[in-house]
Amino acid sequence: MAGVGGGNDFQWCFSQVKGAVDEDVAEADIISTVEFNYSGELLATGDKGGRVVIFQREQESKNRPLSRGEYNVYSTFQSHEPEFDYLKSLEIEEKINKIRWLPQQNAAHFLLSTNDKTIKLWKISERDKRADGYNLKDEDGRVRDPFRITTLRASTRVDADGPDDIVDIKPANMEELTEVITAAECHPHQCNVFVYSSSKGTIRLCDMRAAALCDRHSKFFEEPEDPSSRSFFSEIISSISDVKFSHSGRYMMTRDYLSVKVWDLNMENRPVETYQSVNAVQVHEYLRSKLCSLYENDCIFDKFECCWNGSDSAIMTGSYNNFFRMFDRNTRRDITLEASRENSKPRAILKPRRVCTGGKRKKDEISVDSLDFNKKILHTAWHPKENVIAVAATNNLYIFQDKIN
């Protein structure tokens, strides 16, 4: 069975799950972003409560040479707090929208985290836990008895900055607002190039060498809509929720509500590849028929992300019912898997899942009417060098890896 993403045939198996088993999940504990660092040795998550948790991969055990290191908690800190913008009379949530790791230059690691307003730069480094400096003094400056020192106090420094605008599509009259920016990404090799997507399903590529304010784009990517499928929901489901450059920088991938598209940067009029976010065309059409109820329960506004594997040969995105989908770009094969605690035995092989629309249901198939829209995989990440993936299911972080046949 092809595992999708590794070149050789392999199977995906369960590695770990992080997070409490709780039917009544607190809103603050819901994971809102997942990101590997450049080496894949660190994995960071952010949640709606403004916290960042960093996991570090343990060294492989000499006693178990065939088992690869697990990810364990390395550091946890409160990145953002709720605040109120008095100028706009607006409450700013503490929810972490994105985390980005900076390329490592020395022993320390740096990451950016952001909510709706403030971008923060964090430095993660290790220090010797020795009783020195201010640990030897009381609050009033008097020297403490070294034998009575039982704990160490830590100091933290945070640099926060709101960068200047490089794109501004806000109209002079807000009543004329018809389009908003939904995602943005910098080119992996050309620091002057970036793209941003919009709620109208378009992508603009800009070059910062042309002007400080990029109100004119260099390239404009848009796929013409089929007039026969036009409906009230067309603009909503065409809104792009994520855009990612390939590691090579040749392609970019976009995710809208029902599909994933791969674009060649040299071809603006249509994508070179299109993949459905749910398996089977009938199920895709079933979702179209359910758009009214999905609109009423706000699911139609869910923002699914997408990611590349390290070699750009495969892509992954999430779906409902805690399903996530992988596509092999070379063979065009795809696989649907499920993040579930029922299949969380060590090294348990994940069985492909399929959704059926009617008739006799086969084993490992689920009826399309049984899909749970409250369970969803919005955030996914792929290790930059290995077939190790992380997917966020509500407050749980699942980690899967390949099992070579």
CSV table of N, CA, C and O in Angstrom, one decimal, residues 287-358:
chain,number,residue,atom,x,y,z
A,287,LEU,N,-21.1,17.5,-0.1
A,287,LEU,CA,-20.8,18.7,0.7
A,287,LEU,C,-21.4,20.0,0.1
A,287,LEU,O,-21.9,20.9,0.8
A,288,ARG,N,-21.4,20.0,-1.2
A,288,ARG,CA,-22.0,21.1,-1.9
A,288,ARG,C,-23.5,21.2,-1.6
A,288,ARG,O,-24.1,22.3,-1.4
A,289,SER,N,-24.2,20.0,-1.5
A,289,SER,CA,-25.6,20.0,-1.2
A,289,SER,C,-25.8,20.4,0.3
A,289,SER,O,-27.0,20.8,0.6
A,290,LYS,N,-24.8,20.3,1.1
A,290,LYS,CA,-24.9,20.6,2.5
A,290,LYS,C,-24.5,22.0,2.9
A,290,LYS,O,-24.4,22.4,4.0
A,291,LEU,N,-24.2,22.8,1.9
A,291,LEU,CA,-23.6,24.2,2.1
A,291,LEU,C,-24.5,25.1,2.9
A,291,LEU,O,-24.1,25.9,3.7
A,292,CYS,N,-25.8,24.9,2.8
A,292,CYS,CA,-26.8,25.7,3.5
A,292,CYS,C,-26.7,25.4,5.0
A,292,CYS,O,-26.6,26.3,5.8
A,293,SER,N,-26.6,24.1,5.4
A,293,SER,CA,-26.5,23.8,6.8
A,293,SER,C,-25.1,24.1,7.3
A,293,SER,O,-24.9,24.5,8.5
A,294,LEU,N,-24.1,23.9,6.5
A,294,LEU,CA,-22.7,24.3,6.9
A,294,LEU,C,-22.6,25.8,7.1
A,294,LEU,O,-21.8,26.3,7.9
A,295,TYR,N,-23.4,26.6,6.4
A,295,TYR,CA,-23.4,28.0,6.5
A,295,TYR,C,-24.1,28.4,7.9
A,295,TYR,O,-23.6,29.3,8.6
A,296,GLU,N,-25.2,27.7,8.2
A,296,GLU,CA,-25.9,28.0,9.4
A,296,GLU,C,-25.2,27.7,10.6
A,296,GLU,O,-25.3,28.3,11.7
A,297,ASN,N,-24.3,26.6,10.6
A,297,ASN,CA,-23.5,26.3,11.8
A,297,ASN,C,-22.1,26.8,11.7
A,297,ASN,O,-21.3,26.4,12.5
A,298,ASP,N,-21.9,27.7,10.8
A,298,ASP,CA,-20.6,28.4,10.6
A,298,ASP,C,-19.4,27.6,10.2
A,298,ASP,O,-18.3,28.0,10.1
A,299,CYS,N,-19.6,26.3,9.9
A,299,CYS,CA,-18.6,25.4,9.4
A,299,CYS,C,-18.0,25.9,8.1
A,299,CYS,O,-16.8,25.6,7.8
A,300,ILE,N,-18.8,26.5,7.3
A,300,ILE,CA,-18.4,26.9,6.0
A,300,ILE,C,-17.3,28.0,6.1
A,300,ILE,O,-16.5,28.2,5.1
A,301,PHE,N,-17.1,28.6,7.3
A,301,PHE,CA,-16.0,29.5,7.4
A,301,PHE,C,-14.8,28.9,8.1
A,301,PHE,O,-13.8,29.6,8.4
A,302,ASP,N,-14.7,27.6,8.2
A,302,ASP,CA,-13.6,26.9,8.8
A,302,ASP,C,-12.4,27.2,7.9
A,302,ASP,O,-12.5,27.1,6.6
A,303,LYS,N,-11.2,27.4,8.5
A,303,LYS,CA,-10.0,27.8,7.7
A,303,LYS,C,-9.0,26.6,7.8
A,303,LYS,O,-8.2,26.5,8.7
A,304,PHE,N,-9.1,25.7,6.8
A,304,PHE,CA,-8.2,24.6,6.7
A,304,PHE,C,-6.8,25.0,6.2
A,304,PHE,O,-6.7,25.8,5.2
A,305,GLU,N,-5.7,24.5,6.7
A,305,GLU,CA,-4.4,24.7,6.2
A,305,GLU,C,-3.9,23.6,5.4
A,305,GLU,O,-4.5,22.5,5.3
A,306,CYS,N,-2.7,23.8,4.8
A,306,CYS,CA,-2.1,22.7,3.9
A,306,CYS,C,-0.6,22.8,4.1
A,306,CYS,O,-0.1,23.8,4.6
A,307,CYS,N,0.1,21.7,3.8
A,307,CYS,CA,1.6,21.7,3.9
A,307,CYS,C,2.2,20.8,2.9
A,307,CYS,O,1.5,19.9,2.4
A,308,TRP,N,3.5,21.0,2.6
A,308,TRP,CA,4.3,20.2,1.7
A,308,TRP,C,5.1,19.2,2.5
A,308,TRP,O,5.5,19.5,3.7
A,309,ASN,N,5.5,18.1,1.9
A,309,ASN,CA,6.5,17.3,2.5
A,309,ASN,C,7.9,17.9,2.2
A,309,ASN,O,8.0,18.8,1.4
A,310,GLY,N,9.0,17.3,2.7
A,310,GLY,CA,10.3,17.9,2.6
A,310,GLY,C,10.8,18.0,1.1
A,310,GLY,O,11.6,18.9,0.8
A,311,SER,N,10.3,17.1,0.3
A,311,SER,CA,10.8,17.0,-1.1
A,311,SER,C,9.8,17.6,-2.1
A,311,SER,O,10.0,17.5,-3.3
A,312,ASP,N,8.7,18.2,-1.6
A,312,ASP,CA,7.7,18.8,-2.5
A,312,ASP,C,7.0,17.7,-3.3
A,312,ASP,O,6.2,18.1,-4.2
A,313,SER,N,7.1,16.4,-3.0
A,313,SER,CA,6.5,15.4,-3.8
A,313,SER,C,5.1,15.0,-3.3
A,313,SER,O,4.4,14.4,-4.0
A,314,ALA,N,4.8,15.5,-2.1
A,314,ALA,CA,3.5,15.2,-1.6
A,314,ALA,C,2.9,16.4,-0.8
A,314,ALA,O,3.7,17.2,-0.3
A,315,ILE,N,1.6,16.4,-0.6
A,315,ILE,CA,1.0,17.5,0.1
A,315,ILE,C,0.0,16.9,1.1
A,315,ILE,O,-0.5,15.8,0.9
A,316,MET,N,-0.4,17.7,2.1
A,316,MET,CA,-1.3,17.2,3.1
A,316,MET,C,-2.3,18.3,3.5
A,316,MET,O,-1.9,19.5,3.5
A,317,THR,N,-3.5,18.0,3.8
A,317,THR,CA,-4.5,18.9,4.3
A,317,THR,C,-5.5,18.2,5.2
A,317,THR,O,-5.6,17.0,5.1
A,318,GLY,N,-6.2,18.9,6.0
A,318,GLY,CA,-7.2,18.3,6.9
A,318,GLY,C,-8.6,18.4,6.3
A,318,GLY,O,-8.9,19.0,5.3
A,319,SER,N,-9.5,17.7,7.1
A,319,SER,CA,-10.9,17.6,6.7
A,319,SER,C,-11.7,17.4,7.9
A,319,SER,O,-11.2,17.5,9.0
A,320,TYR,N,-13.0,17.1,7.7
A,320,TYR,CA,-13.9,16.8,8.8
A,320,TYR,C,-13.8,15.4,9.3
A,320,TYR,O,-13.1,14.6,8.7
A,321,ASN,N,-14.4,15.1,10.5
A,321,ASN,CA,-14.4,13.8,11.1
A,321,ASN,C,-13.0,13.4,11.6
A,321,ASN,O,-12.7,12.3,11.7
A,322,ASN,N,-12.1,14.4,11.8
A,322,ASN,CA,-10.7,14.2,12.2
A,322,ASN,C,-10.0,13.5,11.1
A,322,ASN,O,-9.0,12.7,11.4
A,323,PHE,N,-10.4,13.6,9.8
A,323,PHE,CA,-9.7,13.0,8.7
A,323,PHE,C,-8.7,14.0,8.2
A,323,PHE,O,-8.8,15.2,8.3
A,324,PHE,N,-7.6,13.4,7.7
A,324,PHE,CA,-6.6,14.3,6.9
A,324,PHE,C,-6.2,13.5,5.7
A,324,PHE,O,-6.2,12.3,5.6
A,325,ARG,N,-5.9,14.3,4.6
A,325,ARG,CA,-5.7,13.8,3.3
A,325,ARG,C,-4.3,14.0,2.8
A,325,ARG,O,-3.7,15.1,3.1
A,326,MET,N,-3.7,13.1,2.1
A,326,MET,CA,-2.4,13.2,1.5
A,326,MET,C,-2.5,12.9,0.0
A,326,MET,O,-3.2,12.0,-0.4
A,327,PHE,N,-1.7,13.6,-0.8
A,327,PHE,CA,-1.7,13.4,-2.2
A,327,PHE,C,-0.3,13.3,-2.7
A,327,PHE,O,0.6,14.1,-2.4
A,328,ASP,N,0.0,12.3,-3.5
A,328,ASP,CA,1.3,12.1,-4.1
A,328,ASP,C,1.2,12.8,-5.5
A,328,ASP,O,0.4,12.4,-6.3
A,329,ARG,N,2.1,13.8,-5.7
A,329,ARG,CA,2.0,14.6,-6.9
A,329,ARG,C,2.5,13.9,-8.1
A,329,ARG,O,2.2,14.2,-9.2
A,330,ASN,N,3.4,12.8,-7.9
A,330,ASN,CA,3.9,12.1,-9.0
A,330,ASN,C,3.0,11.0,-9.5
A,330,ASN,O,2.8,10.9,-10.7
A,331,THR,N,2.4,10.3,-8.6
A,331,THR,CA,1.5,9.2,-9.0
A,331,THR,C,0.0,9.6,-9.0
A,331,THR,O,-0.8,8.8,-9.5
A,332,ARG,N,-0.3,10.7,-8.4
A,332,ARG,CA,-1.6,11.2,-8.3
A,332,ARG,C,-2.5,10.3,-7.3
A,332,ARG,O,-3.7,10.3,-7.4
A,333,ARG,N,-1.8,9.4,-6.6
A,333,ARG,CA,-2.5,8.6,-5.6
A,333,ARG,C,-2.8,9.5,-4.4
A,333,ARG,O,-2.0,10.4,-4.1
A,334,ASP,N,-3.8,9.1,-3.7
A,334,ASP,CA,-4.2,9.8,-2.4
A,334,ASP,C,-4.6,8.8,-1.4
A,334,ASP,O,-4.9,7.7,-1.6
A,335,ILE,N,-4.6,9.3,-0.1
A,335,ILE,CA,-4.9,8.5,1.0
A,335,ILE,C,-5.6,9.3,2.0
A,335,ILE,O,-5.2,10.5,2.2
A,336,THR,N,-6.6,8.8,2.7
A,336,THR,CA,-7.3,9.5,3.8
A,336,THR,C,-7.1,8.7,5.0
A,336,THR,O,-7.3,7.5,5.1
A,337,LEU,N,-6.6,9.4,6.1
A,337,LEU,CA,-6.3,8.8,7.4
A,337,LEU,C,-7.1,9.5,8.5
A,337,LEU,O,-7.6,10.6,8.2
A,338,GLU,N,-7.2,8.9,9.6
A,338,GLU,CA,-7.9,9.5,10.7
A,338,GLU,C,-7.1,9.6,12.0
A,338,GLU,O,-6.3,8.7,12.3
A,339,ALA,N,-7.2,10.8,12.6
A,339,ALA,CA,-6.5,11.0,13.9
A,339,ALA,C,-7.5,10.6,15.0
A,339,ALA,O,-8.5,11.3,15.2
A,340,SER,N,-7.3,9.5,15.7
A,340,SER,CA,-8.2,9.0,16.7
A,340,SER,C,-7.5,8.3,17.8
A,340,SER,O,-6.5,7.6,17.6
A,341,ARG,N,-8.0,8.5,19.0
A,341,ARG,CA,-7.4,7.8,20.2
A,341,ARG,C,-7.7,6.4,20.1
A,341,ARG,O,-7.0,5.6,20.8
A,342,GLU,N,-8.7,5.9,19.4
A,342,GLU,CA,-9.0,4.5,19.3
A,342,GLU,C,-7.9,3.8,18.6
A,342,GLU,O,-7.8,2.6,18.7
A,343,ASN,N,-7.2,4.5,17.7
A,343,ASN,CA,-6.1,3.9,17.0
A,343,ASN,C,-4.7,4.3,17.5
A,343,ASN,O,-3.8,4.5,16.7
A,344,SER,N,-4.6,4.6,18.8
A,344,SER,CA,-3.4,5.2,19.3
A,344,SER,C,-2.5,4.2,20.1
A,344,SER,O,-1.9,4.6,21.1
A,345,LYS,N,-2.6,3.0,19.7
A,345,LYS,CA,-1.6,2.0,20.3
A,345,LYS,C,-0.3,2.2,19.7
A,345,LYS,O,-0.1,2.6,18.5
A,346,PRO,N,0.8,2.0,20.4
A,346,PRO,CA,2.2,2.3,19.9
A,346,PRO,C,2.4,1.5,18.6
A,346,PRO,O,2.2,0.3,18.5
A,347,ARG,N,2.9,2.2,17.6
A,347,ARG,CA,3.2,1.7,16.3
A,347,ARG,C,2.0,1.1,15.6
A,347,ARG,O,2.2,0.4,14.6
A,348,ALA,N,0.8,1.4,16.0
A,348,ALA,CA,-0.4,0.9,15.3
A,348,ALA,C,-0.5,1.5,13.9
A,348,ALA,O,-0.3,2.7,13.7
A,349,ILE,N,-0.7,0.6,12.9
A,349,ILE,CA,-0.7,1.1,11.5
A,349,ILE,C,-2.1,1.7,11.3
A,349,ILE,O,-3.1,1.2,11.6
A,350,LEU,N,-2.1,2.9,10.6
A,350,LEU,CA,-3.3,3.6,10.3
A,350,LEU,C,-3.9,3.0,9.0
A,350,LEU,O,-3.3,2.8,8.0
A,351,LYS,N,-5.2,2.7,9.1
A,351,LYS,CA,-5.9,2.1,8.0
A,351,LYS,C,-6.5,3.2,7.2
A,351,LYS,O,-7.1,4.1,7.8
A,352,PRO,N,-6.4,3.1,5.9
A,352,PRO,CA,-7.0,4.2,5.0
A,352,PRO,C,-8.5,4.2,5.3
A,352,PRO,O,-9.2,3.2,5.5
A,353,ARG,N,-9.1,5.4,5.3
A,353,ARG,CA,-10.5,5.6,5.5
A,353,ARG,C,-11.2,6.0,4.2
A,353,ARG,O,-10.6,6.8,3.4
A,354,ARG,N,-12.4,5.6,3.9
A,354,ARG,CA,-13.1,6.1,2.8
A,354,ARG,C,-14.5,6.5,3.2
A,354,ARG,O,-15.1,5.9,4.1
A,355,VAL,N,-15.1,7.4,2.5
A,355,VAL,CA,-16.4,7.9,2.8
A,355,VAL,C,-17.3,7.4,1.6
A,355,VAL,O,-17.0,7.5,0.5
A,356,CYS,N,-18.4,6.7,2.0
A,356,CYS,CA,-19.3,6.2,1.0
A,356,CYS,C,-20.6,7.0,1.0
A,356,CYS,O,-21.0,7.5,2.0
A,357,THR,N,-21.3,7.1,-0.1
A,357,THR,CA,-22.5,7.9,-0.3
A,357,THR,C,-23.7,7.1,-0.2
A,357,THR,O,-24.8,7.7,-0.1
A,358,GLY,N,-23.7,5.8,-0.3
A,358,GLY,CA,-24.9,5.0,-0.3
A,358,GLY,C,-24.6,3.6,-0.6
A,358,GLY,O,-23.4,3.2,-0.8
